PDB file of C-alpha atoms and ligand atoms in Angstrom:
ATOM      1  CA  MET A   1      -6.714  -1.948 -11.334  1.00  0.00           C
ATOM      2  CA  ILE A   2      -7.100  -4.813  -9.149  1.00  0.00           C
ATOM      3  CA  TYR A   3      -5.290  -7.779  -8.168  1.00  0.00           C
ATOM      4  CA  LEU A   4      -6.078 -11.502  -7.814  1.00  0.00           C
ATOM      5  CA  ALA A   5      -4.003 -14.673  -6.407  1.00  0.00           C
ATOM      6  CA  ASP A   6      -2.750 -16.990  -8.735  1.00  0.00           C
ATOM      7  CA  THR A   7      -2.507 -19.749  -6.482  1.00  0.00           C
ATOM      8  CA  ALA A   8      -4.520 -22.610  -4.601  1.00  0.00           C
ATOM      9  CA  ASN A   9      -1.863 -22.503  -1.682  1.00  0.00           C
ATOM     10  CA  LEU A  10      -4.271 -22.109   1.553  1.00  0.00           C
ATOM     11  CA  GLU A  11      -1.368 -20.440   3.673  1.00  0.00           C
ATOM     12  CA  GLU A  12      -0.624 -17.959   0.622  1.00  0.00           C
ATOM     13  CA  ILE A  13      -4.374 -17.002   0.216  1.00  0.00           C
ATOM     14  CA  LYS A  14      -5.128 -16.559   4.048  1.00  0.00           C
ATOM     15  CA  GLU A  15      -2.103 -13.948   4.257  1.00  0.00           C
ATOM     16  CA  LEU A  16      -2.683 -12.401   1.352  1.00  0.00           C
ATOM     17  CA  PHE A  17      -6.419 -11.751   1.744  1.00  0.00           C
ATOM     18  CA  HIS A  18      -5.581 -10.914   5.405  1.00  0.00           C
ATOM     19  CA  TYR A  19      -3.305  -7.978   4.778  1.00  0.00           C
ATOM     20  CA  TYR A  20      -4.295  -6.770   1.100  1.00  0.00           C
ATOM     21  CA  PRO A  21      -7.133  -5.656  -0.744  1.00  0.00           C
ATOM     22  CA  MET A  22      -7.395  -8.720  -3.125  1.00  0.00           C
ATOM     23  CA  GLN A  23     -10.361  -8.957  -5.329  1.00  0.00           C
ATOM     24  CA  GLY A  24     -10.422 -12.875  -6.156  1.00  0.00           C
ATOM     25  CA  VAL A  25      -8.397 -16.414  -6.485  1.00  0.00           C
ATOM     26  CA  THR A  26      -7.707 -17.687  -9.983  1.00  0.00           C
ATOM     27  CA  THR A  27      -6.883 -21.674 -10.335  1.00  0.00           C
ATOM     28  CA  ASN A  28      -5.746 -24.005 -13.172  1.00  0.00           C
ATOM     29  CA  PRO A  29      -4.963 -27.495 -13.312  1.00  0.00           C
ATOM     30  CA  THR A  30      -1.175 -27.057 -12.633  1.00  0.00           C
ATOM     31  CA  ILE A  31      -1.593 -24.570  -9.944  1.00  0.00           C
ATOM     32  CA  LEU A  32      -4.154 -26.975  -8.451  1.00  0.00           C
ATOM     33  CA  SER A  33      -1.410 -30.058  -8.813  1.00  0.00           C
ATOM     34  CA  HIS A  34       0.941 -28.106  -6.907  1.00  0.00           C
ATOM     35  CA  GLU A  35      -1.358 -28.549  -3.653  1.00  0.00           C
ATOM     36  CA  ASP A  36      -2.145 -32.089  -4.244  1.00  0.00           C
ATOM     37  CA  LYS A  37      -5.864 -32.139  -3.266  1.00  0.00           C
ATOM     38  CA  PRO A  38      -8.768 -33.099  -5.180  1.00  0.00           C
ATOM     39  CA  LEU A  39     -10.951 -30.105  -6.480  1.00  0.00           C
ATOM     40  CA  SER A  40     -13.890 -31.316  -3.986  1.00  0.00           C
ATOM     41  CA  VAL A  41     -11.435 -30.331  -1.388  1.00  0.00           C
ATOM     42  CA  ILE A  42      -9.687 -27.854  -2.165  1.00  0.00           C
ATOM     43  CA  ILE A  43     -12.172 -25.232  -3.646  1.00  0.00           C
ATOM     44  CA  PRO A  44     -14.672 -25.282  -0.537  1.00  0.00           C
ATOM     45  CA  GLN A  45     -10.984 -24.465   1.544  1.00  0.00           C
ATOM     46  CA  ILE A  46     -10.158 -21.693  -1.195  1.00  0.00           C
ATOM     47  CA  LEU A  47     -14.157 -20.311  -0.473  1.00  0.00           C
ATOM     48  CA  ASP A  48     -13.772 -20.282   3.170  1.00  0.00           C
ATOM     49  CA  CYS A  49     -10.910 -17.746   2.785  1.00  0.00           C
ATOM     50  CA  ILE A  50     -12.234 -15.656   0.440  1.00  0.00           C
ATOM     51  CA  GLY A  51     -15.687 -14.885   1.147  1.00  0.00           C
ATOM     52  CA  ASP A  52     -17.621 -13.554  -1.693  1.00  0.00           C
ATOM     53  CA  LYS A  53     -14.582 -12.266  -4.226  1.00  0.00           C
ATOM     54  CA  MET A  54     -13.732 -13.456  -7.193  1.00  0.00           C
ATOM     55  CA  ILE A  55     -13.149 -17.470  -7.732  1.00  0.00           C
ATOM     56  CA  HIS A  56     -11.950 -18.359 -11.121  1.00  0.00           C
ATOM     57  CA  ILE A  57     -12.212 -22.150 -11.721  1.00  0.00           C
ATOM     58  CA  GLN A  58     -10.633 -23.573 -15.232  1.00  0.00           C
ATOM     59  CA  VAL A  59     -12.228 -26.330 -17.227  1.00  0.00           C
ATOM     60  CA  ILE A  60     -10.418 -29.443 -18.192  1.00  0.00           C
ATOM     61  CA  SER A  61     -13.211 -31.007 -21.046  1.00  0.00           C
ATOM     62  CA  GLU A  62     -12.713 -30.491 -24.493  1.00  0.00           C
ATOM     63  CA  THR A  63     -15.962 -30.513 -25.988  1.00  0.00           C
ATOM     64  CA  ALA A  64     -18.208 -27.446 -25.777  1.00  0.00           C
ATOM     65  CA  GLU A  65     -20.937 -29.114 -24.650  1.00  0.00           C
ATOM     66  CA  ASP A  66     -18.698 -30.953 -21.885  1.00  0.00           C
ATOM     67  CA  ILE A  67     -16.931 -27.448 -20.837  1.00  0.00           C
ATOM     68  CA  LEU A  68     -20.500 -26.325 -20.317  1.00  0.00           C
ATOM     69  CA  GLN A  69     -21.732 -29.333 -17.968  1.00  0.00           C
ATOM     70  CA  GLU A  70     -18.481 -29.028 -16.384  1.00  0.00           C
ATOM     71  CA  ALA A  71     -18.699 -25.645 -15.375  1.00  0.00           C
ATOM     72  CA  LYS A  72     -22.615 -25.971 -14.351  1.00  0.00           C
ATOM     73  CA  LYS A  73     -21.633 -28.853 -12.392  1.00  0.00           C
ATOM     74  CA  TYR A  74     -19.065 -26.594 -10.308  1.00  0.00           C
ATOM     75  CA  ARG A  75     -21.610 -24.128 -10.005  1.00  0.00           C
ATOM     76  CA  GLU A  76     -23.921 -26.601  -8.139  1.00  0.00           C
ATOM     77  CA  PHE A  77     -21.471 -28.869  -6.474  1.00  0.00           C
ATOM     78  CA  PHE A  78     -19.953 -25.959  -4.654  1.00  0.00           C
ATOM     79  CA  ASP A  79     -22.683 -24.048  -4.336  1.00  0.00           C
ATOM     80  CA  LEU A  80     -21.208 -21.017  -6.068  1.00  0.00           C
ATOM     81  CA  LYS A  81     -22.963 -17.668  -6.385  1.00  0.00           C
ATOM     82  CA  ASN A  82     -22.150 -14.582  -8.862  1.00  0.00           C
ATOM     83  CA  ASN A  83     -18.328 -14.401  -7.846  1.00  0.00           C
ATOM     84  CA  TYR A  84     -17.949 -17.879  -9.633  1.00  0.00           C
ATOM     85  CA  TYR A  85     -16.068 -17.394 -12.996  1.00  0.00           C
ATOM     86  CA  VAL A  86     -15.277 -20.232 -15.398  1.00  0.00           C
ATOM     87  CA  LYS A  87     -12.463 -20.240 -17.132  1.00  0.00           C
ATOM     88  CA  ILE A  88     -11.898 -21.729 -20.631  1.00  0.00           C
ATOM     89  CA  PRO A  89      -8.863 -22.198 -22.566  1.00  0.00           C
ATOM     90  CA  VAL A  90      -9.483 -20.087 -26.086  1.00  0.00           C
ATOM     91  CA  THR A  91      -9.697 -23.300 -28.360  1.00  0.00           C
ATOM     92  CA  LYS A  92     -11.969 -23.936 -31.172  1.00  0.00           C
ATOM     93  CA  GLU A  93     -14.008 -25.709 -28.882  1.00  0.00           C
ATOM     94  CA  GLY A  94     -13.409 -23.200 -25.989  1.00  0.00           C
ATOM     95  CA  PHE A  95     -14.894 -20.290 -27.919  1.00  0.00           C
ATOM     96  CA  ARG A  96     -18.137 -21.958 -28.745  1.00  0.00           C
ATOM     97  CA  ALA A  97     -18.134 -23.012 -24.962  1.00  0.00           C
ATOM     98  CA  ILE A  98     -17.747 -19.174 -24.125  1.00  0.00           C
ATOM     99  CA  GLN A  99     -20.830 -18.362 -25.947  1.00  0.00           C
ATOM    100  CA  MET A 100     -22.878 -21.365 -24.526  1.00  0.00           C
ATOM    101  CA  ALA A 101     -21.640 -20.536 -20.966  1.00  0.00           C
ATOM    102  CA  LYS A 102     -22.876 -16.796 -21.365  1.00  0.00           C
ATOM    103  CA  ASP A 103     -26.185 -17.998 -22.784  1.00  0.00           C
ATOM    104  CA  ALA A 104     -26.225 -20.055 -19.591  1.00  0.00           C
ATOM    105  CA  GLY A 105     -25.894 -17.049 -17.512  1.00  0.00           C
ATOM    106  CA  MET A 106     -22.486 -17.878 -16.382  1.00  0.00           C
ATOM    107  CA  ASN A 107     -19.561 -15.449 -15.890  1.00  0.00           C
ATOM    108  CA  VAL A 108     -16.478 -16.458 -18.052  1.00  0.00           C
ATOM    109  CA  THR A 109     -12.812 -16.130 -18.019  1.00  0.00           C
ATOM    110  CA  ALA A 110     -11.274 -16.588 -21.538  1.00  0.00           C
ATOM    111  CA  THR A 111      -7.718 -18.037 -20.555  1.00  0.00           C
ATOM    112  CA  ALA A 112      -4.618 -19.082 -22.585  1.00  0.00           C
ATOM    113  CA  ILE A 113      -4.724 -16.217 -24.535  1.00  0.00           C
ATOM    114  CA  PHE A 114      -1.545 -15.129 -26.720  1.00  0.00           C
ATOM    115  CA  THR A 115      -2.480 -12.792 -29.326  1.00  0.00           C
ATOM    116  CA  GLN A 116      -4.489  -9.549 -29.740  1.00  0.00           C
ATOM    117  CA  GLN A 117      -7.111 -11.423 -32.021  1.00  0.00           C
ATOM    118  CA  GLN A 118      -7.747 -14.404 -29.860  1.00  0.00           C
ATOM    119  CA  ALA A 119      -8.410 -11.855 -27.085  1.00  0.00           C
ATOM    120  CA  ILE A 120     -11.061  -9.912 -29.522  1.00  0.00           C
ATOM    121  CA  ILE A 121     -12.920 -13.311 -30.871  1.00  0.00           C
ATOM    122  CA  ALA A 122     -12.917 -14.229 -26.759  1.00  0.00           C
ATOM    123  CA  ALA A 123     -15.104 -10.957 -26.328  1.00  0.00           C
ATOM    124  CA  ASN A 124     -16.967 -11.379 -29.073  1.00  0.00           C
ATOM    125  CA  ALA A 125     -17.930 -14.430 -27.916  1.00  0.00           C
ATOM    126  CA  GLY A 126     -19.041 -12.899 -24.494  1.00  0.00           C
ATOM    127  CA  ALA A 127     -15.880 -13.584 -22.211  1.00  0.00           C
ATOM    128  CA  ASP A 128     -16.373 -11.236 -18.964  1.00  0.00           C
ATOM    129  CA  PHE A 129     -12.428 -11.175 -18.839  1.00  0.00           C
ATOM    130  CA  VAL A 130      -9.494 -12.216 -21.058  1.00  0.00           C
ATOM    131  CA  ALA A 131      -6.544 -13.408 -19.691  1.00  0.00           C
ATOM    132  CA  PRO A 132      -3.395 -13.196 -21.946  1.00  0.00           C
ATOM    133  CA  TYR A 133      -0.227 -14.937 -20.630  1.00  0.00           C
ATOM    134  CA  VAL A 134       2.725 -12.430 -20.240  1.00  0.00           C
ATOM    135  CA  ASN A 135       5.779 -14.240 -19.393  1.00  0.00           C
ATOM    136  CA  ARG A 136       5.203 -17.299 -21.501  1.00  0.00           C
ATOM    137  CA  LEU A 137       5.038 -14.487 -24.426  1.00  0.00           C
ATOM    138  CA  ASP A 138       8.220 -13.224 -23.205  1.00  0.00           C
ATOM    139  CA  ASN A 139       9.648 -16.635 -22.597  1.00  0.00           C
ATOM    140  CA  ILE A 140       9.414 -17.287 -26.818  1.00  0.00           C
ATOM    141  CA  VAL A 141      10.901 -14.048 -27.644  1.00  0.00           C
ATOM    142  CA  SER A 142       7.874 -12.372 -27.983  1.00  0.00           C
ATOM    143  CA  HIS A 143       6.627  -9.417 -26.392  1.00  0.00           C
ATOM    144  CA  GLY A 144       3.821 -10.261 -23.350  1.00  0.00           C
ATOM    145  CA  ILE A 145       3.438  -6.400 -22.488  1.00  0.00           C
ATOM    146  CA  ASP A 146       2.860  -5.620 -26.290  1.00  0.00           C
ATOM    147  CA  VAL A 147       0.176  -8.058 -26.568  1.00  0.00           C
ATOM    148  CA  VAL A 148      -1.650  -7.007 -23.368  1.00  0.00           C
ATOM    149  CA  SER A 149      -1.104  -3.004 -24.683  1.00  0.00           C
ATOM    150  CA  ASP A 150      -2.520  -4.059 -28.121  1.00  0.00           C
ATOM    151  CA  ILE A 151      -5.823  -5.810 -26.330  1.00  0.00           C
ATOM    152  CA  VAL A 152      -6.439  -2.729 -24.106  1.00  0.00           C
ATOM    153  CA  LYS A 153      -6.131  -0.314 -26.824  1.00  0.00           C
ATOM    154  CA  CYS A 154      -8.446  -2.624 -29.171  1.00  0.00           C
ATOM    155  CA  PHE A 155     -11.216  -2.970 -26.507  1.00  0.00           C
ATOM    156  CA  ARG A 156     -10.817   0.746 -25.914  1.00  0.00           C
ATOM    157  CA  LEU A 157     -11.158   1.800 -29.716  1.00  0.00           C
ATOM    158  CA  HIS A 158     -13.982  -0.368 -30.292  1.00  0.00           C
ATOM    159  CA  GLY A 159     -15.644  -0.026 -27.152  1.00  0.00           C
ATOM    160  CA  ILE A 160     -15.508  -3.209 -26.215  1.00  0.00           C
ATOM    161  CA  SER A 161     -16.299  -3.810 -22.247  1.00  0.00           C
ATOM    162  CA  THR A 162     -14.449  -7.185 -21.934  1.00  0.00           C
ATOM    163  CA  LYS A 163     -11.647  -6.543 -18.543  1.00  0.00           C
ATOM    164  CA  VAL A 164      -8.259  -7.729 -19.476  1.00  0.00           C
ATOM    165  CA  LEU A 165      -6.840  -9.985 -16.506  1.00  0.00           C
ATOM    166  CA  ALA A 166      -3.105 -10.528 -17.321  1.00  0.00           C
ATOM    167  CA  ALA A 167      -1.785 -13.447 -16.033  1.00  0.00           C
ATOM    168  CA  SER A 168       1.596 -15.596 -16.168  1.00  0.00           C
ATOM    169  CA  PHE A 169       4.430 -13.083 -14.271  1.00  0.00           C
ATOM    170  CA  LYS A 170       7.293 -13.644 -13.434  1.00  0.00           C
ATOM    171  CA  ASN A 171       8.563 -10.182 -11.523  1.00  0.00           C
ATOM    172  CA  VAL A 172       7.060  -7.051 -10.694  1.00  0.00           C
ATOM    173  CA  ASP A 173       8.430  -5.270 -14.005  1.00  0.00           C
ATOM    174  CA  GLN A 174       5.959  -7.021 -15.662  1.00  0.00           C
ATOM    175  CA  ILE A 175       3.229  -6.173 -13.496  1.00  0.00           C
ATOM    176  CA  TYR A 176       4.463  -2.394 -13.787  1.00  0.00           C
ATOM    177  CA  ARG A 177       4.487  -2.456 -17.168  1.00  0.00           C
ATOM    178  CA  VAL A 178       0.773  -3.900 -17.871  1.00  0.00           C
ATOM    179  CA  SER A 179      -0.709  -1.341 -15.283  1.00  0.00           C
ATOM    180  CA  MET A 180       0.918   1.252 -17.334  1.00  0.00           C
ATOM    181  CA  VAL A 181      -0.759   0.209 -20.373  1.00  0.00           C
ATOM    182  CA  GLY A 182      -4.068   0.613 -18.661  1.00  0.00           C
ATOM    183  CA  CYS A 183      -4.911  -3.092 -18.167  1.00  0.00           C
ATOM    184  CA  HIS A 184      -7.669  -3.679 -15.656  1.00  0.00           C
ATOM    185  CA  SER A 185      -6.443  -6.087 -13.511  1.00  0.00           C
ATOM    186  CA  VAL A 186      -3.724  -8.889 -12.725  1.00  0.00           C
ATOM    187  CA  THR A 187      -3.260 -12.235 -11.151  1.00  0.00           C
ATOM    188  CA  ALA A 188       0.072 -12.974 -10.120  1.00  0.00           C
ATOM    189  CA  SER A 189       1.958 -15.628  -7.773  1.00  0.00           C
ATOM    190  CA  TYR A 190       2.255 -15.040  -3.759  1.00  0.00           C
ATOM    191  CA  GLU A 191       5.973 -14.321  -4.708  1.00  0.00           C
ATOM    192  CA  VAL A 192       5.312 -11.496  -7.059  1.00  0.00           C
ATOM    193  CA  LEU A 193       2.658 -10.080  -5.363  1.00  0.00           C
ATOM    194  CA  THR A 194       4.279  -9.664  -2.058  1.00  0.00           C
ATOM    195  CA  ALA A 195       7.454  -8.228  -3.895  1.00  0.00           C
ATOM    196  CA  LEU A 196       5.408  -5.547  -5.250  1.00  0.00           C
ATOM    197  CA  MET A 197       3.808  -4.603  -2.313  1.00  0.00           C
ATOM    198  CA  SER A 198       6.849  -4.383  -0.463  1.00  0.00           C
ATOM    199  CA  HIS A 199       9.721  -2.053  -0.654  1.00  0.00           C
ATOM    200  CA  PRO A 200      13.081  -2.239   1.738  1.00  0.00           C
ATOM    201  CA  MET A 201      13.116   1.633   1.727  1.00  0.00           C
ATOM    202  CA  THR A 202       9.522   1.549   3.521  1.00  0.00           C
ATOM    203  CA  ASP A 203      10.936  -0.778   6.038  1.00  0.00           C
ATOM    204  CA  LYS A 204      13.700   1.375   6.866  1.00  0.00           C
ATOM    205  CA  GLY A 205      12.040   4.336   6.716  1.00  0.00           C
ATOM    206  CA  VAL A 206       9.588   2.824   9.615  1.00  0.00           C
ATOM    207  CA  LEU A 207      12.726   1.866  11.377  1.00  0.00           C
ATOM    208  CA  ASP A 208      13.811   5.332  11.428  1.00  0.00           C
ATOM    209  CA  PHE A 209      10.415   6.880  12.731  1.00  0.00           C
ATOM    210  CA  GLU A 210      10.160   4.417  15.575  1.00  0.00           C
ATOM    211  CA  ARG A 211      14.049   5.395  16.276  1.00  0.00           C
ATOM    212  CA  ASP A 212      13.703   9.062  16.069  1.00  0.00           C
ATOM    213  CA  GLY A 213      10.170   9.599  17.698  1.00  0.00           C
ATOM    214  CA  SER A 214       8.426   6.778  19.611  1.00  0.00           C
ATOM    215  CA  HIS A 215       9.953   8.465  22.930  1.00  0.00           C
ATOM    216  CA  LEU A 216       7.651  11.216  22.136  1.00  0.00           C
ATOM    217  CA  TYR A 217       4.443   9.650  21.763  1.00  0.00           C
ATOM    218  CA  ASP A 218       3.405   9.739  25.280  1.00  0.00           C
ATOM    219  CA  VAL A 219      -0.569  10.149  24.406  1.00  0.00           C
ATOM    220  CA  LYS A 220      -1.668   6.731  25.407  1.00  0.00           C
ATOM    221  CA  TRP A 221      -4.150   4.727  23.299  1.00  0.00           C
TER     222      TRP A 221
HETATM  223  O1  G3P B   1      -3.281 -17.883 -14.638  1.00  0.00           O
HETATM  224  C1  G3P B   1      -2.341 -18.160 -15.774  1.00  0.00           C
HETATM  225  C2  G3P B   1      -0.882 -18.467 -15.037  1.00  0.00           C
HETATM  226  O2  G3P B   1      -1.143 -19.227 -13.879  1.00  0.00           O
HETATM  227  C3  G3P B   1      -0.012 -18.647 -15.740  1.00  0.00           C
HETATM  228  O3  G3P B   1       1.467 -18.615 -15.270  1.00  0.00           O
HETATM  229  O4  G3P B   1       3.711 -18.823 -14.636  1.00  0.00           O
HETATM  230  O5  G3P B   1       2.473 -20.944 -15.075  1.00  0.00           O
HETATM  231  O6  G3P B   1       3.135 -19.142 -17.379  1.00  0.00           O
HETATM  232  P1  G3P B   1       2.634 -19.262 -15.410  1.00  0.00           P
END
């Protein structure tokens, strides 16, 4: 299971990538709006922080033709390599655009997924990742974890190689539960990621070790 950072905040990205084995960054127009910097500025800054790890950039065009042109433009403008994934929402035009982007040799993440059927159609269209929104489902009295579980099971059952990149998390428990149903990857905010990577008992244990034994460590390094 791999972890990606769902943020465009440079300080958050730097810290996460410095300390943890992060595999990439995901963005969308809402996330970018929190930074209030144009795409032409923020994407190169993010790339400087993450090296050759994955960058998922969402398109805003509406028609399949425009989506493809937009996706290609980013590849050229930012000189992106094989770590670039174009994020395409699964609208009617989006499903067509996914097929066109794959024909053009691009990596695709199908996003804004709320049902197992949307995920299967996106996979059939060629998406490399599908991104179901867990917390947004939970918010409408639905079951985000069950949708992720259904997608994972269905992909296994039918031998579909598309990966499930679960997104939209409010807490650590949601990530724990998608991991236990076999989800391949998650993208989450800085707050949720740092919360799941730390534990107060670990901090207490380390303090106790220092207190009890540090005076015995007389071999210099
Ligand atoms: O990656 C999709 C994600 O950013 C949506 O999260 O918290 O806005 O539902 P949220």
